[in-house]
PDB file of C-alpha atoms in Angstrom:
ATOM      1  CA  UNK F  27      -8.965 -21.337 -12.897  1.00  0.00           C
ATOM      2  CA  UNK F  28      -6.025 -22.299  -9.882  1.00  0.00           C
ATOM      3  CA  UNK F  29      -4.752 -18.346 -10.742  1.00  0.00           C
ATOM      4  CA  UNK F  30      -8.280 -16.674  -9.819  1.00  0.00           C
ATOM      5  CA  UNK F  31      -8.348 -18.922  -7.086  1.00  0.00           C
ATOM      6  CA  UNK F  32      -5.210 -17.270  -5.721  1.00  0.00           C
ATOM      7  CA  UNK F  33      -6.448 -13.922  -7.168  1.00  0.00           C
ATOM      8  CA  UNK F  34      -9.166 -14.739  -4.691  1.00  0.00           C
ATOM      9  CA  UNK F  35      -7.533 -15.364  -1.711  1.00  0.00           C
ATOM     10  CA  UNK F  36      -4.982 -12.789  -2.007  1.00  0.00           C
ATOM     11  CA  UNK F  37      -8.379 -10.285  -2.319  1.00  0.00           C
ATOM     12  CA  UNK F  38      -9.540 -11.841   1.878  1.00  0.00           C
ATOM     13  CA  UNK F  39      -5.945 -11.336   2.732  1.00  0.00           C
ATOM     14  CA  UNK F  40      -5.637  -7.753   1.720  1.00  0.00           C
ATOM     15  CA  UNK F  41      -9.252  -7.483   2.835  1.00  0.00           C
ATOM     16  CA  UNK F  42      -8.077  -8.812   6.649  1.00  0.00           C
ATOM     17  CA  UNK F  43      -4.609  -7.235   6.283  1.00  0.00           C
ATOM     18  CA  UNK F  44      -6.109  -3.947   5.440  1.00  0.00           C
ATOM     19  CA  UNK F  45      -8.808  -4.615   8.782  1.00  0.00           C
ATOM     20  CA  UNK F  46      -5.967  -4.782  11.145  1.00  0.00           C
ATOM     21  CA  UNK F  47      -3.971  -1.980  10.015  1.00  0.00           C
ATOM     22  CA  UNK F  48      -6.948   0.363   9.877  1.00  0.00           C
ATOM     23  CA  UNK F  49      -8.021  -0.598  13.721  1.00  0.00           C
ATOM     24  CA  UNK F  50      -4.081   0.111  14.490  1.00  0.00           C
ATOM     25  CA  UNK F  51      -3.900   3.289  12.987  1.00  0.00           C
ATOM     26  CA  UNK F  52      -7.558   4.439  14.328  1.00  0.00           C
ATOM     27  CA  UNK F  53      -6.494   3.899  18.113  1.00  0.00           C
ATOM     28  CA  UNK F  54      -2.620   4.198  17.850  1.00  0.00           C
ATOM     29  CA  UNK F  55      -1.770   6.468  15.076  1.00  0.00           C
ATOM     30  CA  UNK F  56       1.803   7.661  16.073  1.00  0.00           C
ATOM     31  CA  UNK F  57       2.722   3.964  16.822  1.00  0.00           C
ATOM     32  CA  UNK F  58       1.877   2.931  13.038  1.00  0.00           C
ATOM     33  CA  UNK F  59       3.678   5.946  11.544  1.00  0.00           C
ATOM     34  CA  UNK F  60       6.580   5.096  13.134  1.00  0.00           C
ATOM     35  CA  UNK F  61       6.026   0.986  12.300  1.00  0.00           C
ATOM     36  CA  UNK F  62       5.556   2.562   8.642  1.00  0.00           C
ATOM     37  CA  UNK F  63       9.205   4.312   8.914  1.00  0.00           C
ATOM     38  CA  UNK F  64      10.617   1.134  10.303  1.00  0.00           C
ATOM     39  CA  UNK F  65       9.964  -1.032   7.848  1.00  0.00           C
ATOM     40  CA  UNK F  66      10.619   1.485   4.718  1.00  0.00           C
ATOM     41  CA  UNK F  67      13.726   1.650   6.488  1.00  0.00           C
ATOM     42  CA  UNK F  68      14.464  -1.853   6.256  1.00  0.00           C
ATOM     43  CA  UNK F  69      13.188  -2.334   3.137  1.00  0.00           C
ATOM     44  CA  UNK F  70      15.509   0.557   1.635  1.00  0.00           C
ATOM     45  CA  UNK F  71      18.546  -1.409   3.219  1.00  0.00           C
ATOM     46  CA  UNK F  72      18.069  -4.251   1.560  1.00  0.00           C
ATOM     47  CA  UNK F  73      17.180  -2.998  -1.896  1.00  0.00           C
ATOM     48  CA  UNK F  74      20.477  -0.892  -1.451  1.00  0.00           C
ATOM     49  CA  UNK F  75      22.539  -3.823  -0.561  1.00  0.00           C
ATOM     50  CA  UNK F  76      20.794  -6.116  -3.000  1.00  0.00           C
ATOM     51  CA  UNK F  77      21.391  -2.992  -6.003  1.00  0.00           C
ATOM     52  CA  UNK F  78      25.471  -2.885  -4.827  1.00  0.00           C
ATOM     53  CA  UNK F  79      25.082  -7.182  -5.062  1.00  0.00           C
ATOM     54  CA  UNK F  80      24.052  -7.119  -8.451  1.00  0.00           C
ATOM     55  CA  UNK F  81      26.740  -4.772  -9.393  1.00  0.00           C
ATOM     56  CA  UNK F  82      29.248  -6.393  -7.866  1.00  0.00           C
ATOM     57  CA  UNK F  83      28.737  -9.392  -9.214  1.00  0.00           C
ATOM     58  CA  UNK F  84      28.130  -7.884 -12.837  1.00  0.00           C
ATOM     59  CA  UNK F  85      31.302  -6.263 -12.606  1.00  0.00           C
ATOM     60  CA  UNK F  86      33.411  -9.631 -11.013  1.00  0.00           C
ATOM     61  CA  UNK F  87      31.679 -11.371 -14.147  1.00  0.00           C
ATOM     62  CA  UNK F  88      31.810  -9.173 -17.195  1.00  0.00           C
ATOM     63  CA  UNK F  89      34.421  -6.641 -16.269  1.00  0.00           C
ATOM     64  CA  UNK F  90      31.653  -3.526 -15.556  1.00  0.00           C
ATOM     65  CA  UNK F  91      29.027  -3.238 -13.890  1.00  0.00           C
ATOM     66  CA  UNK F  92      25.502  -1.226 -14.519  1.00  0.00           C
ATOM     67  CA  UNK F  93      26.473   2.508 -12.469  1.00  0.00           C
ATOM     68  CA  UNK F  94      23.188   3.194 -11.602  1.00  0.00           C
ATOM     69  CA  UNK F  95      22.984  -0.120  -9.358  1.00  0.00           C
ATOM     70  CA  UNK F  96      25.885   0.744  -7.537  1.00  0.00           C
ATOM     71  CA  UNK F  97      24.421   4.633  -7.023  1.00  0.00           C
ATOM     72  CA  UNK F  98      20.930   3.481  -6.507  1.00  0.00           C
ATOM     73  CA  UNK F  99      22.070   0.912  -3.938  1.00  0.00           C
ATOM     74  CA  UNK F 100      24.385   3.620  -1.943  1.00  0.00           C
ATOM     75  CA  UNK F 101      21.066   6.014  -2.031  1.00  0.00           C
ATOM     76  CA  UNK F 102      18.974   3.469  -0.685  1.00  0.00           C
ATOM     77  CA  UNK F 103      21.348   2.493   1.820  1.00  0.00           C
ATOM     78  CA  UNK F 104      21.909   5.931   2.820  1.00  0.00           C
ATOM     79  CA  UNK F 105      18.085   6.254   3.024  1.00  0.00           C
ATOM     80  CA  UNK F 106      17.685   3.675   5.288  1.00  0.00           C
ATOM     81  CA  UNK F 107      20.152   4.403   7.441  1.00  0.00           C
ATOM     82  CA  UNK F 108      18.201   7.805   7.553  1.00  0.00           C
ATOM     83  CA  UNK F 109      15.067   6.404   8.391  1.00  0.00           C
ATOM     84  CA  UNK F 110      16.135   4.534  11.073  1.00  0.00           C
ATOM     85  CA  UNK F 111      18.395   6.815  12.180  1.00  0.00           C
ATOM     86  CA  UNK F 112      16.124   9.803  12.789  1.00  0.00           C
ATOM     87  CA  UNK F 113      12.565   8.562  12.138  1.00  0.00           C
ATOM     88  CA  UNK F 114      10.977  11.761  12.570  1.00  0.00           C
ATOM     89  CA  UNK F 115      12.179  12.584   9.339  1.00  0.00           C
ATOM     90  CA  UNK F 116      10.771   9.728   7.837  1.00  0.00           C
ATOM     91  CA  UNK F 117       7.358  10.854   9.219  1.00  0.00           C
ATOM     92  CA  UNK F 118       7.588  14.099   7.978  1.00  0.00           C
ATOM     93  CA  UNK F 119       8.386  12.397   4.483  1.00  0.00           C
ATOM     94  CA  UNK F 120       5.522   9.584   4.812  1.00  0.00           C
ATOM     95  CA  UNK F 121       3.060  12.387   5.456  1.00  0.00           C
ATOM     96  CA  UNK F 122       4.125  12.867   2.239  1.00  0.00           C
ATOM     97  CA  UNK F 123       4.010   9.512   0.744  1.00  0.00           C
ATOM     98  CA  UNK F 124       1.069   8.170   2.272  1.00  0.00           C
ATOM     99  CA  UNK F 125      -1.285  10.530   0.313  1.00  0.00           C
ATOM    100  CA  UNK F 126      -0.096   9.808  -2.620  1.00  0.00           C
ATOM    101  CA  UNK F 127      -0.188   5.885  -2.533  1.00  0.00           C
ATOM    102  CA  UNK F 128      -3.859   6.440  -0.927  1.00  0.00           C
ATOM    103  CA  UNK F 129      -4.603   8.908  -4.361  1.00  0.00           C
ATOM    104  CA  UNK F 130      -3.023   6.356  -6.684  1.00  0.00           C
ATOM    105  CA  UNK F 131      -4.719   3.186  -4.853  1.00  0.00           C
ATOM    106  CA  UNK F 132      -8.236   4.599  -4.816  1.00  0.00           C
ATOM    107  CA  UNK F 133      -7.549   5.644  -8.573  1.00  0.00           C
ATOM    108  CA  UNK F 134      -6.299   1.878  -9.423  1.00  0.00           C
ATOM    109  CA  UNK F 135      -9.787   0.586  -7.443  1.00  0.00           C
ATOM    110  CA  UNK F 136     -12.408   3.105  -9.245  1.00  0.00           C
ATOM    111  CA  UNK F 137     -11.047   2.102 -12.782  1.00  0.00           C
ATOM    112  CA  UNK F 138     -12.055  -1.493 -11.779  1.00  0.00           C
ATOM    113  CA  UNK F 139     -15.791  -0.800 -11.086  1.00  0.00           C
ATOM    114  CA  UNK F 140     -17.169  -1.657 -14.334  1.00  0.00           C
ATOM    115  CA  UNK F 141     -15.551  -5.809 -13.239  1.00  0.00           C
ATOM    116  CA  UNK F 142     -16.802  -5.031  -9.699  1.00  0.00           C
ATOM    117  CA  UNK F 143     -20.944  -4.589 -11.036  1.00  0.00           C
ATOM    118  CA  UNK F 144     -20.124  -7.425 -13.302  1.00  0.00           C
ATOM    119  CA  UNK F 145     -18.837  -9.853 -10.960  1.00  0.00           C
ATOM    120  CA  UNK F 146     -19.699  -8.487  -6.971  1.00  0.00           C
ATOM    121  CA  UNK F 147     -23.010  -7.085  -7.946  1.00  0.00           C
ATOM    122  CA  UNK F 148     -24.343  -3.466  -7.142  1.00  0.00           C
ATOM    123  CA  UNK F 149     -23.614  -3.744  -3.015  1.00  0.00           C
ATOM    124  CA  UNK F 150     -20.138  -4.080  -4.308  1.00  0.00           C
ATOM    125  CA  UNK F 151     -19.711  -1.792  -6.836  1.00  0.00           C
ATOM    126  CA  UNK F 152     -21.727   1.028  -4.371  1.00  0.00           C
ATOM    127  CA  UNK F 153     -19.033  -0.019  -1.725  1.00  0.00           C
ATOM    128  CA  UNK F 154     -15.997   0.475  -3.344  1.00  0.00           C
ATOM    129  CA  UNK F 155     -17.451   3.877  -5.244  1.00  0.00           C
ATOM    130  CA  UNK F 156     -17.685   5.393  -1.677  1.00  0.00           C
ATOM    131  CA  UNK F 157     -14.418   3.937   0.232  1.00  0.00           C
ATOM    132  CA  UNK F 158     -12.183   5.458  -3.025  1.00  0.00           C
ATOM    133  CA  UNK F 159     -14.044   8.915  -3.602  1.00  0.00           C
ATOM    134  CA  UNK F 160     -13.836   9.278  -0.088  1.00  0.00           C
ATOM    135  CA  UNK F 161     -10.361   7.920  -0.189  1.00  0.00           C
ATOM    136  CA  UNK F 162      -9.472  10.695  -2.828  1.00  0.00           C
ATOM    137  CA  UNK F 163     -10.384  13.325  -1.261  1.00  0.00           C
ATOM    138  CA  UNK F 164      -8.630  12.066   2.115  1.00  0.00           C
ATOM    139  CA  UNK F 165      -5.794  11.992   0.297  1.00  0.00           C
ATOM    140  CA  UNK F 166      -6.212  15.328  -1.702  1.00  0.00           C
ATOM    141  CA  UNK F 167      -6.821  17.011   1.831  1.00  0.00           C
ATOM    142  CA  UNK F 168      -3.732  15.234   3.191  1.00  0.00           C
ATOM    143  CA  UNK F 169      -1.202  16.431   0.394  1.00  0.00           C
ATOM    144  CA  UNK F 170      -2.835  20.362   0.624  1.00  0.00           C
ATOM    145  CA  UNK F 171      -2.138  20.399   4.706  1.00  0.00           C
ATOM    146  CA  UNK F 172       0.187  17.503   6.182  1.00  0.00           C
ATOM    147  CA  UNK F 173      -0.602  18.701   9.589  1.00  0.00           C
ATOM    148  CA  UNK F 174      -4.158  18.367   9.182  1.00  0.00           C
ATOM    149  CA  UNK F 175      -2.988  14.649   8.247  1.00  0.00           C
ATOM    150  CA  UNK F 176      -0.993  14.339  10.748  1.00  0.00           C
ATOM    151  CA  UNK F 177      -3.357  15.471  13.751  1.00  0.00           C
ATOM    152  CA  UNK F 178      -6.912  13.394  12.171  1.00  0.00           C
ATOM    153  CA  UNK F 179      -4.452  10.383  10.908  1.00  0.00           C
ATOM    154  CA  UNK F 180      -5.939   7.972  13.405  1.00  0.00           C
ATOM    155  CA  UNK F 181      -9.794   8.898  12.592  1.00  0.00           C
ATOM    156  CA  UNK F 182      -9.839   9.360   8.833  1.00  0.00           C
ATOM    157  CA  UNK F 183      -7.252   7.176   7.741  1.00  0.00           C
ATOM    158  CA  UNK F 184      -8.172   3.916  10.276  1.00  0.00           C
ATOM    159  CA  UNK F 185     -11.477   4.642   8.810  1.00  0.00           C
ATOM    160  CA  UNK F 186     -10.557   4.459   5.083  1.00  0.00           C
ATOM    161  CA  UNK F 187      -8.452   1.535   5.645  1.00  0.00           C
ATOM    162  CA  UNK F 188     -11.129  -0.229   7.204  1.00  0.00           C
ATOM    163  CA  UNK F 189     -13.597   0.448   4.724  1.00  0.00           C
ATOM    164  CA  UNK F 190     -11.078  -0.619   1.760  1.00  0.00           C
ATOM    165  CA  UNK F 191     -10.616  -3.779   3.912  1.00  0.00           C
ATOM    166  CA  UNK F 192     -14.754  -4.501   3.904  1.00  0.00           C
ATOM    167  CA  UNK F 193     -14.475  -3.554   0.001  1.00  0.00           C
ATOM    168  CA  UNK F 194     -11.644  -5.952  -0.044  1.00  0.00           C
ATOM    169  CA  UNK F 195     -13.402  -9.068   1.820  1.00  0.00           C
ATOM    170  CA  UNK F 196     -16.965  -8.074   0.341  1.00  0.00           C
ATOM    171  CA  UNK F 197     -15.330  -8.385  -3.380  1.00  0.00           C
ATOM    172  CA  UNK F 198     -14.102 -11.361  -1.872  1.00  0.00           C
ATOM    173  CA  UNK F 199     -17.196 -12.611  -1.111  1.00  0.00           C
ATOM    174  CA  UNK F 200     -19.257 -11.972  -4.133  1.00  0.00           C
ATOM    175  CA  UNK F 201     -16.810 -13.308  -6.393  1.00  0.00           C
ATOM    176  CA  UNK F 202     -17.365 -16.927  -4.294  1.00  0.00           C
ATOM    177  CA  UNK F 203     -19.960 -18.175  -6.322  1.00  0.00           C
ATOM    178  CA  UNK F 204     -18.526 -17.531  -9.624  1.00  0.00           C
ATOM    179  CA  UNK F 205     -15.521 -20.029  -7.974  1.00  0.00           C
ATOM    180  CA  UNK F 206     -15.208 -23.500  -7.875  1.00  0.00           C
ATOM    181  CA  UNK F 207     -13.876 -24.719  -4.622  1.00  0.00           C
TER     182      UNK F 207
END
């Protein structure tokens, strides 16, 4: 029961998380692309330095170390250093990206309706049918013309993410009184 009490929880904080990221990117799109690039950038740092860690200390331990680690950390260094480097090339590649994680998410969220009637009722389940079909075909028109992405970003995709973050606190919501607190 403790575990879908956190399961719980974690749903409101996506729910808020996702909120404040879709206002952002409605009224300041540019400005969240590049806070997107930033922290990718970071991120790819330090799983390159924590990949050439691990084969270091393989290698100091056991005599060799697992290749891959040491090229997958350089990669992801280099990467980083990219992206932070000369972030307009890490828009051009989250225009990219970003699709594709707002395809796979939206995929992820519709095979979960079935739990949704269940649990959230038929509000819920009506509510997250519409925020990921329209969330597919964002993304499908996203991937077939990045500029058109690009130029309607802060409309369309401050909109989505604010309507995944009402799914989010909604499911949230339902699943209360199935909880006890």
């Amino acid at each position: 029961m403790n575990t879908r009490k956190r399961l719980g929880w974690l749903e409101l904080i996506e729910g808020i998380l996702l909120l404040i990221l879709g206002i952002i990117t409605l009224f300041q799109p540019r400005e969240a692309l590049r806070s997107f690039v930033a922290v990718y950038g970071i991120i790819a740092l330090l799983t390159g330095f924590v990949d050439i860690a691990f084969y270091i200390v393989r290698e100091r331990h056991t005599g060799f170390g697992p290749t891959i680690s040491l090229v997958t950390g350089i990669l992801s260094v280099l990467a980083g250093c990219a992206l932070i480097a000369h972030p307009e090339i890490g828009l051009n590649l989250l225009l990219i990206i970003f699709p594709i994680w707002f395809l796979t998410h939206c995929i992820s969220r519709l095979t979960h309706l079935n739990i949704v009637r269940l649990v959230a009722g038929k509000g819920s389940y009506y509510l997250t049918l519409i925020a990921n079909v329209l969330g597919i075909v964002l993304g499908v028109l996203m991937l077939f013309d990045p500029m058109l992405s690009f130029v309607s970003m802060g409309a369309l995709i401050g909109s989505d993410l604010i309507l995944l973050g009402v799914e989010s606190i909604v499911f949230f919501i339902g699943n209360c009184k199935y909880r006890n607190w």
